[in-house]
Short mmCIF file of N, CA and C in Angstrom, two decimals:
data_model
loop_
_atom_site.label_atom_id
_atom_site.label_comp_id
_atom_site.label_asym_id
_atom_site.label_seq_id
_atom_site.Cartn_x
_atom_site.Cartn_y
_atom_site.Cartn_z
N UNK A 1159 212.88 91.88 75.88
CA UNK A 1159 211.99 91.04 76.68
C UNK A 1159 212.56 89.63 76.83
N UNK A 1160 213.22 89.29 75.75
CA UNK A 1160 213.90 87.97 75.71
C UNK A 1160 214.69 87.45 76.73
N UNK A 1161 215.54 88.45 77.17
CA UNK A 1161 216.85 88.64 77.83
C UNK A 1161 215.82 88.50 79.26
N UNK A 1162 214.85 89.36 79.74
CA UNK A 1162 214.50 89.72 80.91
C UNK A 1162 213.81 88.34 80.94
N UNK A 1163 212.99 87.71 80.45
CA UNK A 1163 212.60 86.41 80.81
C UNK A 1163 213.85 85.30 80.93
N UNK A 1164 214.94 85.17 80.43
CA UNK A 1164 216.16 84.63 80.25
C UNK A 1164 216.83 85.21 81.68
N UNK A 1165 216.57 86.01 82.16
CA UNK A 1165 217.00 86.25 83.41
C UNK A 1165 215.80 85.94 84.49
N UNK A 1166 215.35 85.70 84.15
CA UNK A 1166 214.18 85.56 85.33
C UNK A 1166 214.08 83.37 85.54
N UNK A 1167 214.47 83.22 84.61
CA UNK A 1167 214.56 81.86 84.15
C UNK A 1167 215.60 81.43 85.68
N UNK A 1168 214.76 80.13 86.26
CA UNK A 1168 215.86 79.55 87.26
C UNK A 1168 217.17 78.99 86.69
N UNK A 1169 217.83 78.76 87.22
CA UNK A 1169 219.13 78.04 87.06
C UNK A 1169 218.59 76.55 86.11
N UNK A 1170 217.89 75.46 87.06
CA UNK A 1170 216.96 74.41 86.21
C UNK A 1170 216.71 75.01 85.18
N UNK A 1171 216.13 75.54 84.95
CA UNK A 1171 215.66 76.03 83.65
C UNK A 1171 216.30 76.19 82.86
N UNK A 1172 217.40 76.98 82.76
CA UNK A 1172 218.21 77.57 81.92
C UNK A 1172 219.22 76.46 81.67
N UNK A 1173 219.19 75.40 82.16
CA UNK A 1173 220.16 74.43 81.96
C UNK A 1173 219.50 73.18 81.15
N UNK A 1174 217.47 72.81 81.12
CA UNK A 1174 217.12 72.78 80.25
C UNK A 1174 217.17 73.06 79.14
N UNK A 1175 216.94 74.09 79.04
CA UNK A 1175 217.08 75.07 77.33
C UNK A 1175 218.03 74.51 77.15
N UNK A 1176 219.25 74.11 77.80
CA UNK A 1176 220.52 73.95 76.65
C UNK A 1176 220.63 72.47 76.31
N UNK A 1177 220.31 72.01 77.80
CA UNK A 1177 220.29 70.23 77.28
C UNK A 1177 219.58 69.94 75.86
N UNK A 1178 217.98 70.77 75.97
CA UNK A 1178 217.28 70.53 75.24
C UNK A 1178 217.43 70.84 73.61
N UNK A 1179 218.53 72.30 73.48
CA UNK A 1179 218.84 72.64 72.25
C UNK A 1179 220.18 71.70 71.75
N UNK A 1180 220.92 71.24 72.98
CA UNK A 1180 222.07 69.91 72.35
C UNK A 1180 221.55 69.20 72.02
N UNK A 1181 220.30 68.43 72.46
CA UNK A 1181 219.32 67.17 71.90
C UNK A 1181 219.55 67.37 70.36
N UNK A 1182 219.03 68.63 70.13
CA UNK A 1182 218.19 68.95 68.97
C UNK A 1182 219.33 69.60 67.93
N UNK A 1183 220.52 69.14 68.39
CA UNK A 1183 222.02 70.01 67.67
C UNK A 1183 222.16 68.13 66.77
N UNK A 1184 221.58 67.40 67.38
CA UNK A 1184 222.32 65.70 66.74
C UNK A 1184 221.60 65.03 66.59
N UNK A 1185 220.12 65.16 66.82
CA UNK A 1185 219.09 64.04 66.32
C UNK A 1185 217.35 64.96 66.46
N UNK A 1186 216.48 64.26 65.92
CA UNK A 1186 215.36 64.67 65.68
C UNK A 1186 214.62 64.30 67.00
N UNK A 1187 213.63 65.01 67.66
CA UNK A 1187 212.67 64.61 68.27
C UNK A 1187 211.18 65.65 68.24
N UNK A 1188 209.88 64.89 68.42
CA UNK A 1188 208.80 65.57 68.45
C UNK A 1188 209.29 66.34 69.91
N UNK A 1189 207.90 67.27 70.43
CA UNK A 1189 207.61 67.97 71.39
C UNK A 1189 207.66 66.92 72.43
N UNK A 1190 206.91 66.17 72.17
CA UNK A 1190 206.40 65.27 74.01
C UNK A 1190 207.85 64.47 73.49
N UNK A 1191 208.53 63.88 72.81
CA UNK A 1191 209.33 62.98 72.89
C UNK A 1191 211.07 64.02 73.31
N UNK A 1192 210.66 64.87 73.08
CA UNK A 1192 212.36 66.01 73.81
C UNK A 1192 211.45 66.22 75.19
N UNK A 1193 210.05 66.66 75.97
CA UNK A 1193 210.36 66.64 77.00
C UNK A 1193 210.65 65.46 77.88
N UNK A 1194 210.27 63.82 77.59
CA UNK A 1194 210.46 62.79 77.93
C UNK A 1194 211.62 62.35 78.21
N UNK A 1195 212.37 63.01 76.85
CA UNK A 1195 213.74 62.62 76.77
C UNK A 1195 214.62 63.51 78.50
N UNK A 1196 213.80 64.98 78.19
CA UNK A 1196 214.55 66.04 79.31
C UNK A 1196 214.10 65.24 80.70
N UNK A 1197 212.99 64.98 80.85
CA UNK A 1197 212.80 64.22 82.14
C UNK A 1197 213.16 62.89 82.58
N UNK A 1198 214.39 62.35 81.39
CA UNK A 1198 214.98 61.10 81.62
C UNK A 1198 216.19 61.52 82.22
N UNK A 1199 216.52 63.19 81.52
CA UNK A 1199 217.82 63.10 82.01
C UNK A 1199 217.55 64.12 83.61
N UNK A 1200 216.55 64.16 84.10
CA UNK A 1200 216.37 64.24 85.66
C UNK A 1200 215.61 65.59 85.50
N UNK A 1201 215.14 66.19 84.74
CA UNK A 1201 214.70 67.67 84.99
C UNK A 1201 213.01 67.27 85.47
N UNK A 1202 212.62 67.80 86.05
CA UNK A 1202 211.18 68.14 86.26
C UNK A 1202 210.27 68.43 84.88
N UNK A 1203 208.85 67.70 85.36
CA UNK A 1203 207.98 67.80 84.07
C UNK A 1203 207.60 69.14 83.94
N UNK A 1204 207.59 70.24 84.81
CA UNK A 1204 207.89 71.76 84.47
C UNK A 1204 209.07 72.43 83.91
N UNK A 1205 210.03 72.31 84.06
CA UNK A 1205 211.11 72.60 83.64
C UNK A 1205 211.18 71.99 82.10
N UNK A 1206 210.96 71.07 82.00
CA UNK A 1206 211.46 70.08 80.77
C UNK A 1206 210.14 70.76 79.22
N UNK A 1207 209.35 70.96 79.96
CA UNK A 1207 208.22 71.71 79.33
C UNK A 1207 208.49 73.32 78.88
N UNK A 1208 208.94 74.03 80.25
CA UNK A 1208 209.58 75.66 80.17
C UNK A 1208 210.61 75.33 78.97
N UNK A 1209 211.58 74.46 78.33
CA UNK A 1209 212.58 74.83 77.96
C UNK A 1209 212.46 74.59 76.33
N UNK A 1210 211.06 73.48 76.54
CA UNK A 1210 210.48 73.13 75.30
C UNK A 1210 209.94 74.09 74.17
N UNK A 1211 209.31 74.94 75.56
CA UNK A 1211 208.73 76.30 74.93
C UNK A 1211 209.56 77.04 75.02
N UNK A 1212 211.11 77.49 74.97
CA UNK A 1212 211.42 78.16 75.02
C UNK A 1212 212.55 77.99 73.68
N UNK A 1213 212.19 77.37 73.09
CA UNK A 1213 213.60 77.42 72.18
C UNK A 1213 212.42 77.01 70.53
N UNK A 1214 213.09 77.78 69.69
CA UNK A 1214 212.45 77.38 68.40
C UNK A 1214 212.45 76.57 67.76
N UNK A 1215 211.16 75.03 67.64
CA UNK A 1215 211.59 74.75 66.78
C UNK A 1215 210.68 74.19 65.47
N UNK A 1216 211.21 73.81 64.78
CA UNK A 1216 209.98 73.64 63.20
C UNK A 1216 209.67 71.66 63.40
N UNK A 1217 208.77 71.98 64.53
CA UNK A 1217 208.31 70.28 65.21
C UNK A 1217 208.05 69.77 63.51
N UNK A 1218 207.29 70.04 62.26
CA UNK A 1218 207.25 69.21 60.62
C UNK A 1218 208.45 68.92 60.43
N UNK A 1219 209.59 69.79 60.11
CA UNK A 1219 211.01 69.44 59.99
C UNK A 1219 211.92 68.31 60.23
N UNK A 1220 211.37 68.36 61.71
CA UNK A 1220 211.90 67.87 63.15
C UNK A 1220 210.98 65.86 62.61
N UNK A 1221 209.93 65.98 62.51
CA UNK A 1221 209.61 64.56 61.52
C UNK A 1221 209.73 64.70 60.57
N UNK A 1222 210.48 65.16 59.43
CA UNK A 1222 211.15 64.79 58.23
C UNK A 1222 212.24 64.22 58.85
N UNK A 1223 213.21 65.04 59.74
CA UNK A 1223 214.40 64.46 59.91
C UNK A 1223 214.40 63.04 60.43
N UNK A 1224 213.47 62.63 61.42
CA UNK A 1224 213.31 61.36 61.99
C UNK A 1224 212.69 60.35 61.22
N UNK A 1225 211.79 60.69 60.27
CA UNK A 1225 211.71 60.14 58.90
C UNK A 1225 212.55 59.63 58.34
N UNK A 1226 213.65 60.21 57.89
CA UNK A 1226 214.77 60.02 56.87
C UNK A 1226 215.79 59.01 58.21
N UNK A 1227 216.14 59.59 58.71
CA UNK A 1227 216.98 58.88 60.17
C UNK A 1227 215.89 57.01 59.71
N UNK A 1228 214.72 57.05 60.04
CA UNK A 1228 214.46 55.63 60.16
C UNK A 1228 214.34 54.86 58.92
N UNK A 1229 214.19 55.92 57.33
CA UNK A 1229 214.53 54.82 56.75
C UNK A 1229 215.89 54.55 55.84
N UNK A 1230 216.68 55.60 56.68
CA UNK A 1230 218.00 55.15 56.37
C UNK A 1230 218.66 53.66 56.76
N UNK A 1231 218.06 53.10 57.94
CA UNK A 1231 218.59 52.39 59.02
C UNK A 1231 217.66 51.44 59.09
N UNK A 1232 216.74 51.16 58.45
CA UNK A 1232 215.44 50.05 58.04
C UNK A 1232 214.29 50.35 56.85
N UNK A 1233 213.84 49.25 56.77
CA UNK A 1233 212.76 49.35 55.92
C UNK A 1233 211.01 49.64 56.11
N UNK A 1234 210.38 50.60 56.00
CA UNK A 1234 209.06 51.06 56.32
C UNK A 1234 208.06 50.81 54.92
N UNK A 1235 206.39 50.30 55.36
CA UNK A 1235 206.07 50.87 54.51
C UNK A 1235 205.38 52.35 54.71
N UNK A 1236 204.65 53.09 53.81
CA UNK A 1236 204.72 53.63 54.03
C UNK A 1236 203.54 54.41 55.66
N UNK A 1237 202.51 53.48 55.54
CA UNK A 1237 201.73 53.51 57.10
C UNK A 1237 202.35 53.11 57.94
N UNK A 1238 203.31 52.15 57.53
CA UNK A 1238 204.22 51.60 58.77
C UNK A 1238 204.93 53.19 59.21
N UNK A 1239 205.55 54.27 58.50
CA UNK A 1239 206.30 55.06 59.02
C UNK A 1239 205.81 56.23 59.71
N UNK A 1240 204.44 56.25 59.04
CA UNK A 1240 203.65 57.40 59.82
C UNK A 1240 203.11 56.66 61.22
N UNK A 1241 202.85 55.62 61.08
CA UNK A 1241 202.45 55.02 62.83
C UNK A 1241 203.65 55.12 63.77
N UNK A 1242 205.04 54.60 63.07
CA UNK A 1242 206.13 54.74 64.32
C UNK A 1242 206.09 56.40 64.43
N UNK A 1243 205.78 57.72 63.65
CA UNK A 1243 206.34 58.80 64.17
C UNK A 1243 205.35 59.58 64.77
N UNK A 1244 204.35 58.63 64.45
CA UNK A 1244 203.18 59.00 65.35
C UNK A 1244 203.43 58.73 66.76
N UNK A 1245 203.94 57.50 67.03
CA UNK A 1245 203.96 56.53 68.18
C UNK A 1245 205.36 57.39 68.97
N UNK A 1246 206.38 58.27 68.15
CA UNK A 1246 207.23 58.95 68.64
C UNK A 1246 206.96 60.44 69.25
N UNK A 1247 205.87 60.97 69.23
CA UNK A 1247 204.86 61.93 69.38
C UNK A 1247 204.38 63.31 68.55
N UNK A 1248 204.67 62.63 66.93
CA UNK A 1248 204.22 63.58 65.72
C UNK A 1248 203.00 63.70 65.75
N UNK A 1249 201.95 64.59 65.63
CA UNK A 1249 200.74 64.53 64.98
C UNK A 1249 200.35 64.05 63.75
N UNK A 1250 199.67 63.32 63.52
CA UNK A 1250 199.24 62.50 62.04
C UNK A 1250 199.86 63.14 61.24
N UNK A 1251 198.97 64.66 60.93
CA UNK A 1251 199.44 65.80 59.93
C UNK A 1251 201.03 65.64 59.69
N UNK A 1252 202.04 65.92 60.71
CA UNK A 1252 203.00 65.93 60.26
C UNK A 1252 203.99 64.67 59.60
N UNK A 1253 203.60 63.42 60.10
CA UNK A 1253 204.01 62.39 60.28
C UNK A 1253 203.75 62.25 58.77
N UNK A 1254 202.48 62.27 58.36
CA UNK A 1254 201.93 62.48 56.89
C UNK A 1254 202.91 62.72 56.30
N UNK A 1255 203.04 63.92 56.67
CA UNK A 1255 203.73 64.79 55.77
C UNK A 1255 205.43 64.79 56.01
N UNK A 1256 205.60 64.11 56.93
CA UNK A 1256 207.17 63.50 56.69
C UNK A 1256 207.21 62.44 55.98
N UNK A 1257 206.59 61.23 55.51
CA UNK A 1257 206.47 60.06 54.86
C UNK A 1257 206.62 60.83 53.72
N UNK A 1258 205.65 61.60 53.19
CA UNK A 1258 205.33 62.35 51.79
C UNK A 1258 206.55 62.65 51.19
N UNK A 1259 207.75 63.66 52.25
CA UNK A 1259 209.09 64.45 52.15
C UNK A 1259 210.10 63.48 51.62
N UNK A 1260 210.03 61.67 52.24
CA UNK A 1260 211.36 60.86 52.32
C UNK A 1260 210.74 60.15 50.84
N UNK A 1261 209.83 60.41 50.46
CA UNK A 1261 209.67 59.49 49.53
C UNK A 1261 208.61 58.05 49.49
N UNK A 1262 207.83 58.34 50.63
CA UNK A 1262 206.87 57.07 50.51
C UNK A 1262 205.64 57.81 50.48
#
């Protein structure tokens, strides 16, 4: 079924999915902040969405990693870090629970 939706997938589309899985090969992003990112780099807010949903990923993880990324590179406390990964488009819950992971 994979394959047959993967073929049914437009050209746009399928060129999403990959932009969107290179994003996600070198840095962290929430859901709304990879399709923002996909619709910066010119795709349609459908497309950028199709490709979002189409690739796996562990969005908690995904704010640990951006967690650790910001306080490698500055100093947070620890509400300070759940508001920026909130403000990056984590849900509280996870954002929580990335602060919790890095150590604050």
């Amino acid at each position: 079924k994979a394959q047959q939706e993967a073929d049914s997938a437009t050209m746009s589309q399928q060129q999403a999915v990959q932009t969107a899985q290179n994003y996600l090969d070198y840095t962290a992003f929430s859901r709304s902040g990879l399709i923002k990112q996909l619709e910066y780099e010119g795709f349609s807010n459908a497309d950028a969405t199709y490709a979002v949903g189409q690739i796996t990923v562990d969005w908690r993880e995904q704010a640990v990693k951006m967690a650790q990324n910001y306080i490698d590179y500055s100093s947070f406390s620890r509400s300070g870090l759940i508001q920026q990964l909130v403000y990056e488009g984590f849900s509280s819950a996870d954002a929580t629970y990335a602060a919790g992971q890095v150590g604050l």
